[in-house]
């Protein structure tokens, strides 16, 4: 593979794509024929456009005049040496006033090639792959230098990088591992949180996938090549991409940006607890903590997997074939019995909540006021969530204490639903009685009127 850097084609001008989208939306609004909304949409469009122009200022900067490297490289029209100059307007370094010669050396004030690209003037040309970390580190590892631009910027990327498998193997002479520019691009390096950056959370998967999903590229290495496919099937990826929830982990969140692991994590296998801290605390109190450690099993990934973490259900615990417990516990073991007990408690609470929900829904449908009872029932649902997390203590009494509490709440809500339906029945009965009484009264009246009609002429009203 050529350096992954140069061949990504998703750089069509962001605002233009956006304007197209916005355009479609705006047209929809015009079609709907509401002139006021049309104006509002137009105004919003203008404001957003201004914001976009403001944002894109950095990225579509004019290249400085009088820099011979840029001027000559743009003019050459060569497929290898021209692209660096063409991509450069979108590079964060240009925005900070850093130019070609700051990385490559040479003399940007001289317009002929030999003079400009003179090794005597520090010109180093295209760096070797192995030399790239040091090249970036020239500035990025220097506190004094970085301080002038951004005092909060970390300066440990290079140092960390050499603790990772990538860095260690690069030192050992393997050029196929990721270097700085495999993850950050080159000549179009963007701020790491720029939505177009290769390091932007939703884009990292593609960045790693360029090597880690490429069987051909990784032939000869003893690592799995299905990690990306597996991750893309996970609840984490779904949460990140479908819900746009950036708190769900992508590759670098678990594996670290530069180092072997993220800060404060001793092993990647223990990374889950950085987010699922409550669950991790419970696991630490469980009999599995010791048992797993003694046979070298990782705490969370043993049951949940590492890349293909799925949404969980109560069927995961118990003694049927879908439960993970039976992978290790025989039917005569303590763990097996306790697994069955834990599941029974969860099932009872879940069924109780379902029962109460159903009856309250029916009552509500029939027009009864049950919002208070419905609100109280959410208390039982919360307890069910807590009980599911408490499974990680693998102690049936802990789970049962919780579920009993929830069952009480749910059965009270259920009783309110039952009462509401009884009230409804009572009202219906009352209604029917009233109807019958009214009917009787009406027929009595009708009879009376008929009788009066019959008696009328006999009273001797004179016929004319
Ligand atoms: C007058 C034109 C001209 C000027 C000025 C010029 N270059 Fe070049 N540069 C070229 C050409 C042509 C090549 C490709 C042929 C070669 O490698 O010599 C090249 C190649 C390069 C390469 C790739 C070298 C390699 O090892 O493959 C780098 C890096 C480079 N230039 C950087 C610079 C920098 C930095 C400056 C300014 C200090 C600069 N150039 C000024 C014309 C120019
Ligand atoms: C932040 C540092 C940095 C800056 C600034 C920079 N380069 Fe580079 N340049 C690199 C690195 C790193 C490589 C090696 C890329 C690789 O291995 O694929 C490179 C490679 C090149 C190459 C060789 C491309 C190839 O595929 O063989 C040329 C030509 C070049 N740069 C020209 C320029 C020009 C012109 C500018 C200014 C517009 C510039 N560079 C600015 C870091 C930089
Ligand atoms: C395997 C991919 C990868 C490699 C290799 C890599 N980076 Fe990064 N880098 C990232 C990610 C991901 C981020 C952080 C994104 C975020 O904060 O969301 C990052 C962040 C950064 C930042 C912003 C400050 C910070 O530390 O968060 C700088 C500067 C940086 N990297 C420079 C480098 C340099 C220099 C190298 C080479 C020694 C390098 N990176 C190698 C992926 C990588
Ligand atoms: C000549 C000094 C210099 C060199 C060499 C250099 N950088 Fe930078 N880099 C900077 C400065 C200055 C900034 C802007 C810091 C700021 O103001 O936040 C920056 C910013 C960055 C950022 C954006 C960080 C953020 O805030 O999101 C990344 C990523 C980055 N550089 C990667 C690299 C990589 C990769 C290389 C090597 C190919 C490299 N840099 C080489 C000086 C340099
Ligand atoms: C330029 C190609 C390339 C890119 C891009 C890349 N890697 Fe790698 N990665 C490799 C190669 C090659 C190895 C070495 C495999 C080995 O020797 O075990 C490796 C090793 C690793 C390992 C160590 C595997 C092990 O246990 O030995 C991890 C973890 C890893 N990469 C994660 C990532 C992540 C996360 C990203 C994206 C942020 C990424 N890589 C981007 C090529 C790449
Ligand atoms: C939720 C955390 C998490 C996420 C997200 C994640 N990984 Fe992993 N990854 C792990 C764990 C845990 C291991 C196993 C480490 C161990 O056994 O020491 C691992 C192992 C690996 C390995 C080594 C596989 C082998 O066969 O040795 C590679 C390569 C890797 N991950 C790459 C990636 C890439 C690429 C992504 C993004 C597509 C990714 N990981 C996302 C946690 C994660
Ligand atoms: C960066 C934070 C983060 C890390 C690290 C992380 N997760 Fe998650 N995890 C989330 C988020 C966010 C969700 C989705 C929201 C939710 O349902 O809790 C989630 C969902 C889950 C779910 C599904 C929960 C359900 O409701 O069924 C499981 C299981 C899970 N993660 C296990 C793991 C394991 C195992 C690891 C380590 C290999 C891990 N997580 C690492 C943040 C993280
Ligand atoms: C990867 C294997 C493995 C899996 C999967 C597993 N366990 Fe265990 N479990 C063990 C080991 C090993 C021990 C300690 C030895 C023992 O008591 O059998 C243990 C112990 C226990 C204990 C303590 C037994 C006692 O003596 O009181 C309970 C309870 C338990 N497990 C419940 C579960 C439940 C519930 C599940 C499913 C959610 C489960 N286990 C899944 C391996 C496993
Ligand atoms: C022995 C197997 C096992 C181990 C080890 C294990 N889990 Fe679980 N996990 C389960 C089971 C079973 C469920 C489903 C509980 C339910 O829904 O009734 C579950 C559910 C979850 C959930 C969703 C419910 C909740 O708590 O919000 C998350 C998140 C989770 N586990 C994270 C972790 C983390 C993090 C670790 C490591 C500290 C871990 N698990 C270790 C078996 C395990």
PDB file of N, CA and C in Angstrom, residues 213-265:
ATOM      1  N   UNK A 213      -8.503  -3.616   8.102  1.00  0.00           N
ATOM      2  CA  UNK A 213      -9.525  -4.423   7.446  1.00  0.00           C
ATOM      3  C   UNK A 213      -8.988  -4.939   6.108  1.00  0.00           C
ATOM      4  N   UNK A 214      -7.691  -4.706   5.862  1.00  0.00           N
ATOM      5  CA  UNK A 214      -7.091  -5.081   4.583  1.00  0.00           C
ATOM      6  C   UNK A 214      -6.266  -6.367   4.755  1.00  0.00           C
ATOM      7  N   UNK A 215      -6.921  -7.489   4.437  1.00  0.00           N
ATOM      8  CA  UNK A 215      -6.281  -8.797   4.621  1.00  0.00           C
ATOM      9  C   UNK A 215      -4.954  -8.903   3.874  1.00  0.00           C
ATOM     10  N   UNK A 216      -4.978  -8.364   2.666  1.00  0.00           N
ATOM     11  CA  UNK A 216      -3.782  -8.412   1.836  1.00  0.00           C
ATOM     12  C   UNK A 216      -2.619  -7.704   2.519  1.00  0.00           C
ATOM     13  N   UNK A 217      -2.915  -6.491   3.000  1.00  0.00           N
ATOM     14  CA  UNK A 217      -1.885  -5.655   3.627  1.00  0.00           C
ATOM     15  C   UNK A 217      -1.328  -6.325   4.882  1.00  0.00           C
ATOM     16  N   UNK A 218      -2.212  -7.026   5.615  1.00  0.00           N
ATOM     17  CA  UNK A 218      -1.785  -7.589   6.907  1.00  0.00           C
ATOM     18  C   UNK A 218      -1.331  -9.048   6.793  1.00  0.00           C
ATOM     19  N   UNK A 219      -1.212  -9.530   5.555  1.00  0.00           N
ATOM     20  CA  UNK A 219      -0.772 -10.918   5.401  1.00  0.00           C
ATOM     21  C   UNK A 219       0.621 -11.070   6.004  1.00  0.00           C
ATOM     22  N   UNK A 220       0.785 -12.128   6.754  1.00  0.00           N
ATOM     23  CA  UNK A 220       2.087 -12.330   7.374  1.00  0.00           C
ATOM     24  C   UNK A 220       2.093 -11.871   8.821  1.00  0.00           C
ATOM     25  N   UNK A 221       1.123 -11.051   9.200  1.00  0.00           N
ATOM     26  CA  UNK A 221       1.012 -10.665  10.616  1.00  0.00           C
ATOM     27  C   UNK A 221       0.058 -11.628  11.309  1.00  0.00           C
ATOM     28  N   UNK A 222       0.290 -11.823  12.597  1.00  0.00           N
ATOM     29  CA  UNK A 222      -0.559 -12.780  13.296  1.00  0.00           C
ATOM     30  C   UNK A 222      -1.735 -12.092  13.998  1.00  0.00           C
ATOM     31  N   UNK A 223      -2.298 -11.069  13.391  1.00  0.00           N
ATOM     32  CA  UNK A 223      -3.429 -10.419  14.060  1.00  0.00           C
ATOM     33  C   UNK A 223      -4.710 -10.574  13.252  1.00  0.00           C
ATOM     34  N   UNK A 224      -5.829 -10.514  13.995  1.00  0.00           N
ATOM     35  CA  UNK A 224      -7.136 -10.685  13.368  1.00  0.00           C
ATOM     36  C   UNK A 224      -7.384  -9.549  12.379  1.00  0.00           C
ATOM     37  N   UNK A 225      -8.093  -9.847  11.283  1.00  0.00           N
ATOM     38  CA  UNK A 225      -8.394  -8.805  10.304  1.00  0.00           C
ATOM     39  C   UNK A 225      -9.895  -8.513  10.268  1.00  0.00           C
ATOM     40  N   UNK A 226     -10.631  -9.139  11.209  1.00  0.00           N
ATOM     41  CA  UNK A 226     -12.081  -8.887  11.223  1.00  0.00           C
ATOM     42  C   UNK A 226     -12.489  -7.929  12.342  1.00  0.00           C
ATOM     43  N   UNK A 227     -11.501  -7.264  12.954  1.00  0.00           N
ATOM     44  CA  UNK A 227     -11.821  -6.385  14.082  1.00  0.00           C
ATOM     45  C   UNK A 227     -12.759  -5.249  13.667  1.00  0.00           C
ATOM     46  N   UNK A 228     -12.581  -4.746  12.456  1.00  0.00           N
ATOM     47  CA  UNK A 228     -13.405  -3.614  12.017  1.00  0.00           C
ATOM     48  C   UNK A 228     -14.847  -4.076  11.775  1.00  0.00           C
ATOM     49  N   UNK A 229     -14.991  -5.221  11.081  1.00  0.00           N
ATOM     50  CA  UNK A 229     -16.345  -5.755  10.853  1.00  0.00           C
ATOM     51  C   UNK A 229     -17.043  -6.018  12.176  1.00  0.00           C
ATOM     52  N   UNK A 230     -16.299  -6.614  13.097  1.00  0.00           N
ATOM     53  CA  UNK A 230     -16.891  -6.920  14.401  1.00  0.00           C
ATOM     54  C   UNK A 230     -17.317  -5.639  15.105  1.00  0.00           C
ATOM     55  N   UNK A 231     -16.423  -4.668  15.108  1.00  0.00           N
ATOM     56  CA  UNK A 231     -16.748  -3.411  15.791  1.00  0.00           C
ATOM     57  C   UNK A 231     -17.972  -2.756  15.147  1.00  0.00           C
ATOM     58  N   UNK A 232     -18.057  -2.837  13.822  1.00  0.00           N
ATOM     59  CA  UNK A 232     -19.181  -2.176  13.138  1.00  0.00           C
ATOM     60  C   UNK A 232     -20.519  -2.842  13.456  1.00  0.00           C
ATOM     61  N   UNK A 233     -20.475  -4.075  13.992  1.00  0.00           N
ATOM     62  CA  UNK A 233     -21.730  -4.733  14.375  1.00  0.00           C
ATOM     63  C   UNK A 233     -22.092  -4.440  15.827  1.00  0.00           C
ATOM     64  N   UNK A 234     -21.263  -3.672  16.527  1.00  0.00           N
ATOM     65  CA  UNK A 234     -21.446  -3.534  17.982  1.00  0.00           C
ATOM     66  C   UNK A 234     -22.410  -2.419  18.360  1.00  0.00           C
ATOM     67  N   UNK A 235     -22.888  -2.496  19.594  1.00  0.00           N
ATOM     68  CA  UNK A 235     -23.747  -1.448  20.160  1.00  0.00           C
ATOM     69  C   UNK A 235     -22.954  -0.146  20.270  1.00  0.00           C
ATOM     70  N   UNK A 236     -21.653  -0.247  20.480  1.00  0.00           N
ATOM     71  CA  UNK A 236     -20.841   0.962  20.584  1.00  0.00           C
ATOM     72  C   UNK A 236     -20.854   1.743  19.268  1.00  0.00           C
ATOM     73  N   UNK A 237     -20.644   1.032  18.163  1.00  0.00           N
ATOM     74  CA  UNK A 237     -20.623   1.693  16.852  1.00  0.00           C
ATOM     75  C   UNK A 237     -22.004   2.262  16.535  1.00  0.00           C
ATOM     76  N   UNK A 238     -23.033   1.468  16.858  1.00  0.00           N
ATOM     77  CA  UNK A 238     -24.400   1.917  16.604  1.00  0.00           C
ATOM     78  C   UNK A 238     -24.694   3.202  17.384  1.00  0.00           C
ATOM     79  N   UNK A 239     -24.289   3.211  18.658  1.00  0.00           N
ATOM     80  CA  UNK A 239     -24.543   4.384  19.495  1.00  0.00           C
ATOM     81  C   UNK A 239     -23.787   5.595  18.941  1.00  0.00           C
ATOM     82  N   UNK A 240     -22.574   5.367  18.518  1.00  0.00           N
ATOM     83  CA  UNK A 240     -21.743   6.461  17.999  1.00  0.00           C
ATOM     84  C   UNK A 240     -22.297   7.015  16.687  1.00  0.00           C
ATOM     85  N   UNK A 241     -22.678   6.123  15.778  1.00  0.00           N
ATOM     86  CA  UNK A 241     -23.038   6.594  14.448  1.00  0.00           C
ATOM     87  C   UNK A 241     -24.534   6.897  14.324  1.00  0.00           C
ATOM     88  N   UNK A 242     -25.393   5.966  14.774  1.00  0.00           N
ATOM     89  CA  UNK A 242     -26.833   6.202  14.595  1.00  0.00           C
ATOM     90  C   UNK A 242     -27.348   7.253  15.563  1.00  0.00           C
ATOM     91  N   UNK A 243     -26.855   7.212  16.810  1.00  0.00           N
ATOM     92  CA  UNK A 243     -27.344   8.197  17.783  1.00  0.00           C
ATOM     93  C   UNK A 243     -26.450   9.424  17.839  1.00  0.00           C
ATOM     94  N   UNK A 244     -25.303   9.360  17.165  1.00  0.00           N
ATOM     95  CA  UNK A 244     -24.386  10.493  17.194  1.00  0.00           C
ATOM     96  C   UNK A 244     -23.878  10.778  18.596  1.00  0.00           C
ATOM     97  N   UNK A 245     -23.846   9.748  19.436  1.00  0.00           N
ATOM     98  CA  UNK A 245     -23.433   9.910  20.830  1.00  0.00           C
ATOM     99  C   UNK A 245     -21.924   9.674  20.937  1.00  0.00           C
ATOM    100  N   UNK A 246     -21.177  10.772  21.061  1.00  0.00           N
ATOM    101  CA  UNK A 246     -19.717  10.668  21.041  1.00  0.00           C
ATOM    102  C   UNK A 246     -19.151  10.058  22.322  1.00  0.00           C
ATOM    103  N   UNK A 247     -20.014   9.707  23.278  1.00  0.00           N
ATOM    104  CA  UNK A 247     -19.491   9.076  24.487  1.00  0.00           C
ATOM    105  C   UNK A 247     -19.277   7.574  24.275  1.00  0.00           C
ATOM    106  N   UNK A 248     -19.729   7.034  23.153  1.00  0.00           N
ATOM    107  CA  UNK A 248     -19.475   5.620  22.866  1.00  0.00           C
ATOM    108  C   UNK A 248     -18.077   5.476  22.264  1.00  0.00           C
ATOM    109  N   UNK A 249     -17.384   4.400  22.609  1.00  0.00           N
ATOM    110  CA  UNK A 249     -15.985   4.309  22.194  1.00  0.00           C
ATOM    111  C   UNK A 249     -15.792   3.915  20.735  1.00  0.00           C
ATOM    112  N   UNK A 250     -14.798   4.543  20.104  1.00  0.00           N
ATOM    113  CA  UNK A 250     -14.320   4.070  18.813  1.00  0.00           C
ATOM    114  C   UNK A 250     -12.883   3.563  19.041  1.00  0.00           C
ATOM    115  N   UNK A 251     -12.224   3.091  17.979  1.00  0.00           N
ATOM    116  CA  UNK A 251     -10.948   2.372  18.127  1.00  0.00           C
ATOM    117  C   UNK A 251      -9.952   3.045  19.079  1.00  0.00           C
ATOM    118  N   UNK A 252      -9.681   4.341  18.848  1.00  0.00           N
ATOM    119  CA  UNK A 252      -8.615   4.985  19.617  1.00  0.00           C
ATOM    120  C   UNK A 252      -8.993   5.213  21.077  1.00  0.00           C
ATOM    121  N   UNK A 253     -10.309   5.222  21.370  1.00  0.00           N
ATOM    122  CA  UNK A 253     -10.729   5.423  22.756  1.00  0.00           C
ATOM    123  C   UNK A 253     -10.298   4.217  23.604  1.00  0.00           C
ATOM    124  N   UNK A 254     -10.400   3.025  23.053  1.00  0.00           N
ATOM    125  CA  UNK A 254      -9.989   1.829  23.801  1.00  0.00           C
ATOM    126  C   UNK A 254      -8.485   1.569  23.655  1.00  0.00           C
ATOM    127  N   UNK A 255      -7.935   1.875  22.489  1.00  0.00           N
ATOM    128  CA  UNK A 255      -6.532   1.516  22.247  1.00  0.00           C
ATOM    129  C   UNK A 255      -5.548   2.636  22.513  1.00  0.00           C
ATOM    130  N   UNK A 256      -6.075   3.810  22.844  1.00  0.00           N
ATOM    131  CA  UNK A 256      -5.185   4.944  23.072  1.00  0.00           C
ATOM    132  C   UNK A 256      -4.924   5.657  21.757  1.00  0.00           C
ATOM    133  N   UNK A 257      -4.711   6.972  21.813  1.00  0.00           N
ATOM    134  CA  UNK A 257      -4.419   7.730  20.595  1.00  0.00           C
ATOM    135  C   UNK A 257      -3.016   7.405  20.111  1.00  0.00           C
ATOM    136  N   UNK A 258      -2.083   7.446  21.026  1.00  0.00           N
ATOM    137  CA  UNK A 258      -0.684   7.254  20.641  1.00  0.00           C
ATOM    138  C   UNK A 258      -0.008   6.136  21.404  1.00  0.00           C
ATOM    139  N   UNK A 259      -0.312   6.047  22.703  1.00  0.00           N
ATOM    140  CA  UNK A 259       0.359   5.057  23.530  1.00  0.00           C
ATOM    141  C   UNK A 259      -0.241   3.675  23.370  1.00  0.00           C
ATOM    142  N   UNK A 260       0.325   2.713  24.098  1.00  0.00           N
ATOM    143  CA  UNK A 260      -0.132   1.336  24.028  1.00  0.00           C
ATOM    144  C   UNK A 260      -1.556   1.229  24.568  1.00  0.00           C
ATOM    145  N   UNK A 261      -1.894   2.036  25.548  1.00  0.00           N
ATOM    146  CA  UNK A 261      -3.245   2.043  26.128  1.00  0.00           C
ATOM    147  C   UNK A 261      -3.611   3.485  26.454  1.00  0.00           C
ATOM    148  N   UNK A 262      -4.913   3.752  26.676  1.00  0.00           N
ATOM    149  CA  UNK A 262      -5.280   5.107  27.097  1.00  0.00           C
ATOM    150  C   UNK A 262      -4.663   5.406  28.473  1.00  0.00           C
ATOM    151  N   UNK A 263      -4.546   6.691  28.825  1.00  0.00           N
ATOM    152  CA  UNK A 263      -3.981   7.048  30.128  1.00  0.00           C
ATOM    153  C   UNK A 263      -4.753   6.367  31.271  1.00  0.00           C
ATOM    154  N   UNK A 264      -4.053   5.968  32.306  1.00  0.00           N
ATOM    155  CA  UNK A 264      -4.633   5.334  33.495  1.00  0.00           C
ATOM    156  C   UNK A 264      -5.258   3.963  33.268  1.00  0.00           C
ATOM    157  N   UNK A 265      -4.938   3.339  32.169  1.00  0.00           N
ATOM    158  CA  UNK A 265      -5.437   1.982  31.933  1.00  0.00           C
ATOM    159  C   UNK A 265      -4.220   1.076  31.774  1.00  0.00           C
TER     160      UNK A 265
END
